[in-house]
Amino acid sequence: MPLFRFFMSLSLFFAAGCLGQPTRQPIIDMHRHAPLISSTPATNNMKTQLAELEAHDVVLALMSMTSSEQLDEWSNKASDSTIAAVMMPCPKNLAKPDYYCFPDHEGMPELAWLEANLKSGKVRALHELMFNYDGTLPSSERMRPYWALAEKYDVVVGVHTWSGPPPGASIRRDPNCCPNYDGEIGNPKNLRPVLEMYPGLRIWLQHVGSDGDQKPELWTETLALLADYPNVYLDLSITNSVLPIEVYETAIIRLVDAGFGDRIMFGSDNMPVNPILERMNAIESLSSTQRRDILYNNAANFLRLSPELRRRHANPT
Ligand SMILES: [Zn+2]
């Protein structure tokens, strides 16, 4: 090989990352939302979100839907890059419409409708389960048929955990929001009866670390649940974007040190992706392999993506 070609291929080799690793980093965002029912229709919401995903190489996003119309809209236009999920149980809104999702069925998707969409594959996840906001326990009677459907169709379930948001944050900024809000319900221990009843369920805990160190029992229960159920994963949304970086760093190190680095998944909760990535890159103790796992591999395993789809995500045509 002529010398200049040798150096050329050497530089290409390094540009592509050592040992053949591509520098391109596909991302799976496990935590996104189409607008809540109460939101003023943001005409460009889908366009804006899809542009944000594309700009950061988010190849797949779990998108929470709040009505059947919204599901149709997103499924028609954004099916390659999103997995449609369904939100429940939604909190009461003291204004009209009186629930933040599925207002015709008191904040829950209608069961026959949900089953038809799970069967067809149009809905492939339940997310975000809003127990804190709604004030009912995950093991409540009302939820049983939904857990049973998640198990029957083997779909992943994202649960809002930990005690936030505090009054005045997120949708609690709306004075009409959530008369039954109960932060204690976000303790992951409340998922134990559900996991005992449906041990195969793939559940991911959302917002892990979002109380910082203020409630140590939440850390104890989170780590215990992860230890007892290998099919429980988590996202650090809000902890990774809004909380001080020290809190985020402590959370991620605590999880990695406890042996759960292979269960942490990336979630933005619709916060801008770039600052989250910058904060993650600033955590020096994370290796590039751990970063890649958090950004893509852990979620790909949790979602059981096929080798073919993983190849396509790594090398789009
Ligand atoms: Zn969320």
mmCIF file of C-alpha atoms and ligand atoms in Angstrom:
data_model
loop_
_atom_site.group_PDB
_atom_site.id
_atom_site.type_symbol
_atom_site.label_atom_id
_atom_site.label_comp_id
_atom_site.label_asym_id
_atom_site.label_seq_id
_atom_site.Cartn_x
_atom_site.Cartn_y
_atom_site.Cartn_z
ATOM 1 C CA MET A 1 0.000 0.000 0.000
ATOM 2 C CA PRO A 2 1.457 3.416 -0.915
ATOM 3 C CA LEU A 3 2.484 5.359 2.169
ATOM 4 C CA PHE A 4 -0.039 8.166 1.748
ATOM 5 C CA ARG A 5 -2.849 5.594 1.428
ATOM 6 C CA PHE A 6 -1.602 3.845 4.528
ATOM 7 C CA PHE A 7 -1.764 7.137 6.487
ATOM 8 C CA MET A 8 -5.101 7.934 4.921
ATOM 9 C CA SER A 9 -6.613 4.652 6.072
ATOM 10 C CA LEU A 10 -4.948 5.058 9.457
ATOM 11 C CA SER A 11 -6.576 8.449 9.926
ATOM 12 C CA LEU A 12 -9.921 7.080 8.717
ATOM 13 C CA PHE A 13 -9.509 4.253 11.211
ATOM 14 C CA PHE A 14 -9.019 6.748 14.034
ATOM 15 C CA ALA A 15 -11.744 9.054 12.708
ATOM 16 C CA ALA A 16 -14.064 6.075 12.862
ATOM 17 C CA GLY A 17 -12.880 5.369 16.410
ATOM 18 C CA CYS A 18 -10.262 2.878 17.508
ATOM 19 C CA LEU A 19 -10.789 -0.839 17.053
ATOM 20 C CA GLY A 20 -13.473 -0.267 14.464
ATOM 21 C CA GLN A 21 -15.913 1.429 16.865
ATOM 22 C CA PRO A 22 -18.042 3.906 14.946
ATOM 23 C CA THR A 23 -17.932 7.458 16.317
ATOM 24 C CA ARG A 24 -21.601 7.780 15.506
ATOM 25 C CA GLN A 25 -23.624 7.236 18.645
ATOM 26 C CA PRO A 26 -27.262 6.307 18.129
ATOM 27 C CA ILE A 27 -29.475 7.171 21.090
ATOM 28 C CA ILE A 28 -32.701 5.686 22.388
ATOM 29 C CA ASP A 29 -34.773 8.213 24.331
ATOM 30 C CA MET A 30 -36.983 6.215 26.677
ATOM 31 C CA HIS A 31 -38.956 9.178 27.929
ATOM 32 C CA ARG A 32 -40.785 11.583 25.653
ATOM 33 C CA HIS A 33 -44.284 12.998 25.479
ATOM 34 C CA ALA A 34 -46.715 14.127 22.856
ATOM 35 C CA PRO A 35 -48.582 17.146 24.320
ATOM 36 C CA LEU A 36 -50.981 16.627 27.217
ATOM 37 C CA ILE A 37 -54.671 17.037 26.491
ATOM 38 C CA SER A 38 -54.774 20.365 28.337
ATOM 39 C CA SER A 39 -51.924 21.899 26.343
ATOM 40 C CA THR A 40 -52.718 24.651 23.918
ATOM 41 C CA PRO A 41 -52.260 22.867 20.605
ATOM 42 C CA ALA A 42 -48.682 23.495 19.611
ATOM 43 C CA THR A 43 -49.061 23.213 15.870
ATOM 44 C CA ASN A 44 -45.438 22.363 15.310
ATOM 45 C CA ASN A 45 -44.961 20.078 18.265
ATOM 46 C CA MET A 46 -44.415 16.903 16.263
ATOM 47 C CA LYS A 47 -42.209 18.666 13.747
ATOM 48 C CA THR A 48 -40.119 20.252 16.506
ATOM 49 C CA GLN A 49 -39.740 17.003 18.418
ATOM 50 C CA LEU A 50 -38.799 14.966 15.355
ATOM 51 C CA ALA A 51 -36.229 17.599 14.357
ATOM 52 C CA GLU A 52 -34.743 17.456 17.876
ATOM 53 C CA LEU A 53 -34.530 13.650 17.670
ATOM 54 C CA GLU A 54 -32.894 13.720 14.275
ATOM 55 C CA ALA A 55 -30.419 16.430 15.254
ATOM 56 C CA HIS A 56 -29.051 14.257 18.071
ATOM 57 C CA ASP A 57 -29.196 10.877 16.376
ATOM 58 C CA VAL A 58 -32.077 9.700 18.533
ATOM 59 C CA VAL A 59 -33.063 6.691 16.474
ATOM 60 C CA LEU A 60 -35.945 5.633 18.679
ATOM 61 C CA ALA A 61 -38.111 7.471 21.205
ATOM 62 C CA LEU A 62 -40.808 6.160 23.519
ATOM 63 C CA MET A 63 -43.563 8.689 22.963
ATOM 64 C CA SER A 64 -46.383 8.982 25.485
ATOM 65 C CA MET A 65 -49.844 9.458 23.914
ATOM 66 C CA THR A 66 -52.844 11.033 25.613
ATOM 67 C CA SER A 67 -55.721 10.343 23.189
ATOM 68 C CA SER A 68 -56.668 8.047 20.328
ATOM 69 C CA GLU A 69 -56.472 10.982 17.875
ATOM 70 C CA GLN A 70 -52.920 11.692 18.979
ATOM 71 C CA LEU A 71 -51.983 8.048 18.555
ATOM 72 C CA ASP A 72 -53.310 8.100 14.982
ATOM 73 C CA GLU A 73 -51.486 11.318 14.181
ATOM 74 C CA TRP A 74 -48.110 10.132 15.486
ATOM 75 C CA SER A 75 -48.417 6.606 14.140
ATOM 76 C CA ASN A 76 -49.099 7.908 10.666
ATOM 77 C CA LYS A 77 -46.254 10.374 10.528
ATOM 78 C CA ALA A 78 -43.539 9.277 12.903
ATOM 79 C CA SER A 79 -43.672 5.510 13.035
ATOM 80 C CA ASP A 80 -40.026 4.720 12.219
ATOM 81 C CA SER A 81 -38.427 6.787 14.924
ATOM 82 C CA THR A 82 -40.982 6.391 17.709
ATOM 83 C CA ILE A 83 -42.581 3.691 19.784
ATOM 84 C CA ALA A 84 -46.095 4.746 20.700
ATOM 85 C CA ALA A 85 -46.887 4.419 24.387
ATOM 86 C CA VAL A 86 -50.076 5.216 26.269
ATOM 87 C CA MET A 87 -50.306 7.434 29.352
ATOM 88 C CA MET A 88 -52.376 6.494 32.423
ATOM 89 C CA PRO A 89 -53.770 6.935 35.023
ATOM 90 C CA CYS A 90 -53.989 10.637 34.406
ATOM 91 C CA PRO A 91 -54.684 13.157 37.137
ATOM 92 C CA LYS A 92 -57.789 15.196 37.438
ATOM 93 C CA ASN A 93 -57.750 18.673 36.041
ATOM 94 C CA LEU A 94 -60.174 21.013 37.838
ATOM 95 C CA ALA A 95 -60.783 22.813 34.538
ATOM 96 C CA LYS A 96 -62.137 21.285 31.300
ATOM 97 C CA PRO A 97 -61.266 18.802 29.866
ATOM 98 C CA ASP A 98 -61.213 17.315 33.335
ATOM 99 C CA TYR A 99 -58.354 14.811 32.861
ATOM 100 C CA TYR A 100 -54.909 15.285 31.302
ATOM 101 C CA CYS A 101 -55.319 12.182 29.156
ATOM 102 C CA PHE A 102 -58.238 10.119 27.941
ATOM 103 C CA PRO A 103 -60.847 12.464 29.479
ATOM 104 C CA ASP A 104 -63.722 10.322 28.156
ATOM 105 C CA HIS A 105 -62.667 7.470 30.451
ATOM 106 C CA GLU A 106 -61.597 9.303 33.608
ATOM 107 C CA GLY A 107 -57.931 9.470 32.702
ATOM 108 C CA MET A 108 -57.558 5.857 31.532
ATOM 109 C CA PRO A 109 -57.507 4.448 28.002
ATOM 110 C CA GLU A 110 -60.550 2.349 27.294
ATOM 111 C CA LEU A 111 -59.588 -1.321 27.718
ATOM 112 C CA ALA A 112 -60.968 -2.739 24.452
ATOM 113 C CA TRP A 113 -59.396 0.139 22.502
ATOM 114 C CA LEU A 114 -56.060 -0.422 24.204
ATOM 115 C CA GLU A 115 -56.129 -4.163 23.617
ATOM 116 C CA ALA A 116 -56.931 -3.709 19.914
ATOM 117 C CA ASN A 117 -53.968 -1.349 19.553
ATOM 118 C CA LEU A 118 -51.624 -3.611 21.511
ATOM 119 C CA LYS A 119 -52.704 -6.502 19.330
ATOM 120 C CA SER A 120 -52.043 -4.598 16.115
ATOM 121 C CA GLY A 121 -48.688 -3.357 17.425
ATOM 122 C CA LYS A 122 -49.674 0.281 17.100
ATOM 123 C CA VAL A 123 -49.164 0.692 20.868
ATOM 124 C CA ARG A 124 -45.999 -0.979 22.125
ATOM 125 C CA ALA A 125 -45.584 0.418 25.633
ATOM 126 C CA LEU A 126 -47.441 1.865 28.601
ATOM 127 C CA HIS A 127 -45.793 5.136 29.655
ATOM 128 C CA GLU A 128 -46.005 7.332 31.631
ATOM 129 C CA LEU A 129 -47.917 5.746 34.524
ATOM 130 C CA MET A 130 -48.798 8.736 36.662
ATOM 131 C CA PHE A 131 -49.560 7.255 40.082
ATOM 132 C CA ASN A 132 -48.158 10.201 42.068
ATOM 133 C CA TYR A 133 -50.318 12.658 40.179
ATOM 134 C CA ASP A 134 -53.416 10.531 40.230
ATOM 135 C CA GLY A 135 -53.100 9.454 43.863
ATOM 136 C CA THR A 136 -53.815 5.747 43.379
ATOM 137 C CA LEU A 137 -51.486 2.869 44.152
ATOM 138 C CA PRO A 138 -49.989 0.775 41.326
ATOM 139 C CA SER A 139 -51.617 -2.300 42.906
ATOM 140 C CA SER A 140 -55.103 -0.722 42.917
ATOM 141 C CA GLU A 141 -58.053 -2.666 41.516
ATOM 142 C CA ARG A 142 -58.377 -0.105 38.750
ATOM 143 C CA MET A 143 -54.924 -0.928 37.365
ATOM 144 C CA ARG A 144 -55.168 -4.733 37.418
ATOM 145 C CA PRO A 145 -56.572 -5.225 33.887
ATOM 146 C CA TYR A 146 -53.904 -2.880 32.490
ATOM 147 C CA TRP A 147 -51.051 -4.764 34.127
ATOM 148 C CA ALA A 148 -52.601 -7.967 32.791
ATOM 149 C CA LEU A 149 -52.644 -6.507 29.260
ATOM 150 C CA ALA A 150 -49.014 -5.389 29.552
ATOM 151 C CA GLU A 151 -48.070 -8.926 30.535
ATOM 152 C CA LYS A 152 -50.240 -10.563 27.857
ATOM 153 C CA TYR A 153 -48.772 -8.458 25.037
ATOM 154 C CA ASP A 154 -45.326 -8.355 26.634
ATOM 155 C CA VAL A 155 -44.886 -4.594 26.376
ATOM 156 C CA VAL A 156 -42.603 -2.406 28.495
ATOM 157 C CA VAL A 157 -44.081 -0.155 31.191
ATOM 158 C CA GLY A 158 -42.631 3.187 32.349
ATOM 159 C CA VAL A 159 -43.659 4.328 35.833
ATOM 160 C CA HIS A 160 -43.259 7.818 37.268
ATOM 161 C CA THR A 161 -41.399 7.223 40.537
ATOM 162 C CA TRP A 162 -39.818 9.165 43.393
ATOM 163 C CA SER A 163 -41.785 11.937 45.078
ATOM 164 C CA GLY A 164 -41.757 14.841 42.616
ATOM 165 C CA PRO A 165 -42.539 17.071 40.965
ATOM 166 C CA PRO A 166 -42.890 19.536 43.841
ATOM 167 C CA PRO A 167 -45.804 21.989 43.834
ATOM 168 C CA GLY A 168 -45.284 24.578 41.113
ATOM 169 C CA ALA A 169 -43.154 22.372 38.865
ATOM 170 C CA SER A 170 -44.033 20.432 35.702
ATOM 171 C CA ILE A 171 -47.816 20.182 35.264
ATOM 172 C CA ARG A 172 -48.210 21.145 38.935
ATOM 173 C CA ARG A 173 -47.594 24.695 37.718
ATOM 174 C CA ASP A 174 -51.188 24.529 36.568
ATOM 175 C CA PRO A 175 -53.351 25.520 39.575
ATOM 176 C CA ASN A 176 -56.041 23.162 38.243
ATOM 177 C CA CYS A 177 -53.735 20.170 38.362
ATOM 178 C CA CYS A 178 -53.862 17.117 40.449
ATOM 179 C CA PRO A 179 -56.048 17.510 43.534
ATOM 180 C CA ASN A 180 -55.121 13.961 44.601
ATOM 181 C CA TYR A 181 -51.339 14.296 44.208
ATOM 182 C CA ASP A 182 -49.430 12.023 46.611
ATOM 183 C CA GLY A 183 -45.638 11.901 46.357
ATOM 184 C CA GLU A 184 -45.397 8.921 48.745
ATOM 185 C CA ILE A 185 -46.946 6.736 46.049
ATOM 186 C CA GLY A 186 -43.813 7.218 43.935
ATOM 187 C CA ASN A 187 -41.779 5.015 46.272
ATOM 188 C CA PRO A 188 -40.643 2.065 44.096
ATOM 189 C CA LYS A 189 -41.614 -0.337 46.891
ATOM 190 C CA ASN A 190 -45.228 0.206 45.777
ATOM 191 C CA LEU A 191 -44.413 -1.742 42.607
ATOM 192 C CA ARG A 192 -43.527 -4.905 44.540
ATOM 193 C CA PRO A 193 -47.082 -6.281 44.740
ATOM 194 C CA VAL A 194 -47.398 -5.762 40.961
ATOM 195 C CA LEU A 195 -44.107 -7.513 40.224
ATOM 196 C CA GLU A 196 -45.072 -10.352 42.540
ATOM 197 C CA MET A 197 -48.302 -10.772 40.614
ATOM 198 C CA TYR A 198 -46.709 -10.347 37.159
ATOM 199 C CA PRO A 199 -43.052 -11.321 37.658
ATOM 200 C CA GLY A 200 -42.194 -11.196 33.954
ATOM 201 C CA LEU A 201 -43.224 -7.563 33.483
ATOM 202 C CA ARG A 202 -40.552 -5.262 32.087
ATOM 203 C CA ILE A 203 -40.905 -2.069 34.124
ATOM 204 C CA TRP A 204 -38.667 0.954 34.059
ATOM 205 C CA LEU A 205 -38.531 3.394 36.965
ATOM 206 C CA GLN A 206 -38.640 6.978 35.755
ATOM 207 C CA HIS A 207 -37.008 9.995 37.435
ATOM 208 C CA VAL A 208 -34.698 7.964 39.659
ATOM 209 C CA GLY A 209 -32.599 10.264 41.876
ATOM 210 C CA SER A 210 -34.930 13.237 41.530
ATOM 211 C CA ASP A 211 -35.163 13.813 45.301
ATOM 212 C CA GLY A 212 -31.370 13.917 45.593
ATOM 213 C CA ASP A 213 -30.414 12.684 49.038
ATOM 214 C CA GLN A 214 -33.415 14.176 50.760
ATOM 215 C CA LYS A 215 -35.220 10.845 51.041
ATOM 216 C CA PRO A 216 -32.638 8.085 51.519
ATOM 217 C CA GLU A 217 -35.387 5.465 51.746
ATOM 218 C CA LEU A 218 -36.123 6.038 48.051
ATOM 219 C CA TRP A 219 -32.549 5.036 47.212
ATOM 220 C CA THR A 220 -32.789 1.983 49.467
ATOM 221 C CA GLU A 221 -36.042 0.832 47.865
ATOM 222 C CA THR A 222 -34.848 1.563 44.322
ATOM 223 C CA LEU A 223 -31.637 -0.446 44.718
ATOM 224 C CA ALA A 224 -33.510 -3.283 46.461
ATOM 225 C CA LEU A 225 -36.074 -3.501 43.652
ATOM 226 C CA LEU A 226 -33.329 -3.522 40.998
ATOM 227 C CA ALA A 227 -31.541 -6.279 42.912
ATOM 228 C CA ASP A 228 -34.677 -8.407 43.232
ATOM 229 C CA TYR A 229 -36.017 -7.974 39.688
ATOM 230 C CA PRO A 230 -33.566 -8.167 36.756
ATOM 231 C CA ASN A 231 -36.357 -7.019 34.427
ATOM 232 C CA VAL A 232 -36.594 -3.624 36.189
ATOM 233 C CA TYR A 233 -34.621 -0.848 34.460
ATOM 234 C CA LEU A 234 -34.635 2.927 34.989
ATOM 235 C CA ASP A 235 -34.237 6.367 33.534
ATOM 236 C CA LEU A 236 -32.730 9.422 35.205
ATOM 237 C CA SER A 237 -34.914 11.993 33.475
ATOM 238 C CA ILE A 238 -35.097 15.340 35.307
ATOM 239 C CA THR A 239 -32.169 14.224 37.519
ATOM 240 C CA ASN A 240 -30.040 14.372 34.352
ATOM 241 C CA SER A 241 -31.331 17.729 33.128
ATOM 242 C CA VAL A 242 -32.722 19.967 35.866
ATOM 243 C CA LEU A 243 -31.027 18.971 39.133
ATOM 244 C CA PRO A 244 -27.508 20.173 39.980
ATOM 245 C CA ILE A 245 -24.881 18.159 38.131
ATOM 246 C CA GLU A 246 -23.445 16.890 41.453
ATOM 247 C CA VAL A 247 -26.802 15.239 42.224
ATOM 248 C CA TYR A 248 -26.886 13.663 38.768
ATOM 249 C CA GLU A 249 -23.303 12.472 39.059
ATOM 250 C CA THR A 250 -23.879 11.008 42.538
ATOM 251 C CA ALA A 251 -26.959 9.174 41.269
ATOM 252 C CA ILE A 252 -25.235 7.661 38.265
ATOM 253 C CA ILE A 253 -22.164 6.605 40.286
ATOM 254 C CA ARG A 254 -24.342 5.088 42.994
ATOM 255 C CA LEU A 255 -26.179 2.986 40.408
ATOM 256 C CA VAL A 256 -23.006 1.917 38.611
ATOM 257 C CA ASP A 257 -21.258 1.051 41.894
ATOM 258 C CA ALA A 258 -24.255 -1.034 42.932
ATOM 259 C CA GLY A 259 -23.862 -3.049 39.729
ATOM 260 C CA PHE A 260 -26.741 -1.573 37.727
ATOM 261 C CA GLY A 261 -24.809 0.270 35.018
ATOM 262 C CA ASP A 262 -26.430 -2.076 32.515
ATOM 263 C CA ARG A 263 -29.958 -0.934 33.484
ATOM 264 C CA ILE A 264 -29.623 2.846 33.229
ATOM 265 C CA MET A 265 -31.336 4.214 30.124
ATOM 266 C CA PHE A 266 -31.345 7.656 28.581
ATOM 267 C CA GLY A 267 -34.520 9.687 29.067
ATOM 268 C CA SER A 268 -35.021 13.367 28.267
ATOM 269 C CA ASP A 269 -38.625 13.935 29.392
ATOM 270 C CA ASN A 270 -38.721 16.465 26.527
ATOM 271 C CA MET A 271 -35.887 18.544 28.002
ATOM 272 C CA PRO A 272 -33.307 19.647 25.391
ATOM 273 C CA VAL A 273 -31.094 16.674 24.539
ATOM 274 C CA ASN A 274 -27.796 18.475 24.016
ATOM 275 C CA PRO A 275 -27.305 19.844 27.553
ATOM 276 C CA ILE A 276 -28.107 16.395 28.966
ATOM 277 C CA LEU A 277 -25.425 14.862 26.748
ATOM 278 C CA GLU A 278 -22.938 17.554 27.774
ATOM 279 C CA ARG A 279 -23.620 16.898 31.453
ATOM 280 C CA MET A 280 -23.175 13.188 30.928
ATOM 281 C CA ASN A 281 -19.902 13.711 29.088
ATOM 282 C CA ALA A 282 -18.671 15.830 32.014
ATOM 283 C CA ILE A 283 -18.916 12.840 34.382
ATOM 284 C CA GLU A 284 -15.299 11.709 34.149
ATOM 285 C CA SER A 285 -15.707 8.429 35.937
ATOM 286 C CA LEU A 286 -17.984 7.087 33.168
ATOM 287 C CA SER A 287 -16.121 5.160 30.495
ATOM 288 C CA SER A 288 -17.068 5.496 26.845
ATOM 289 C CA THR A 289 -18.491 1.961 26.999
ATOM 290 C CA GLN A 290 -20.715 2.918 29.932
ATOM 291 C CA ARG A 291 -21.884 6.014 28.060
ATOM 292 C CA ARG A 292 -22.747 3.954 24.996
ATOM 293 C CA ASP A 293 -24.646 1.497 27.173
ATOM 294 C CA ILE A 294 -26.680 4.266 28.780
ATOM 295 C CA LEU A 295 -27.378 6.013 25.486
ATOM 296 C CA TYR A 296 -28.321 2.944 23.473
ATOM 297 C CA ASN A 297 -27.364 -0.618 24.450
ATOM 298 C CA ASN A 298 -29.245 -0.911 27.743
ATOM 299 C CA ALA A 299 -32.489 0.301 26.174
ATOM 300 C CA ALA A 300 -31.941 -1.924 23.119
ATOM 301 C CA ASN A 301 -31.653 -4.903 25.480
ATOM 302 C CA PHE A 302 -34.656 -3.830 27.555
ATOM 303 C CA LEU A 303 -36.746 -3.379 24.394
ATOM 304 C CA ARG A 304 -35.316 -6.605 22.945
ATOM 305 C CA LEU A 305 -34.470 -4.958 19.637
ATOM 306 C CA SER A 306 -33.515 -7.391 16.900
ATOM 307 C CA PRO A 307 -29.869 -7.619 15.763
ATOM 308 C CA GLU A 308 -31.017 -6.397 12.361
ATOM 309 C CA LEU A 309 -32.585 -3.223 13.795
ATOM 310 C CA ARG A 310 -29.488 -2.582 15.938
ATOM 311 C CA ARG A 311 -27.343 -2.859 12.816
ATOM 312 C CA ARG A 312 -29.598 -0.427 11.019
ATOM 313 C CA HIS A 313 -29.415 2.033 13.909
ATOM 314 C CA ALA A 314 -25.616 1.793 13.930
ATOM 315 C CA ASN A 315 -25.257 2.111 10.161
ATOM 316 C CA PRO A 316 -28.196 3.910 8.607
ATOM 317 C CA THR A 317 -28.314 3.834 4.836
HETATM 318 ZN ZN ZN B 1 -42.427 12.292 31.714
#
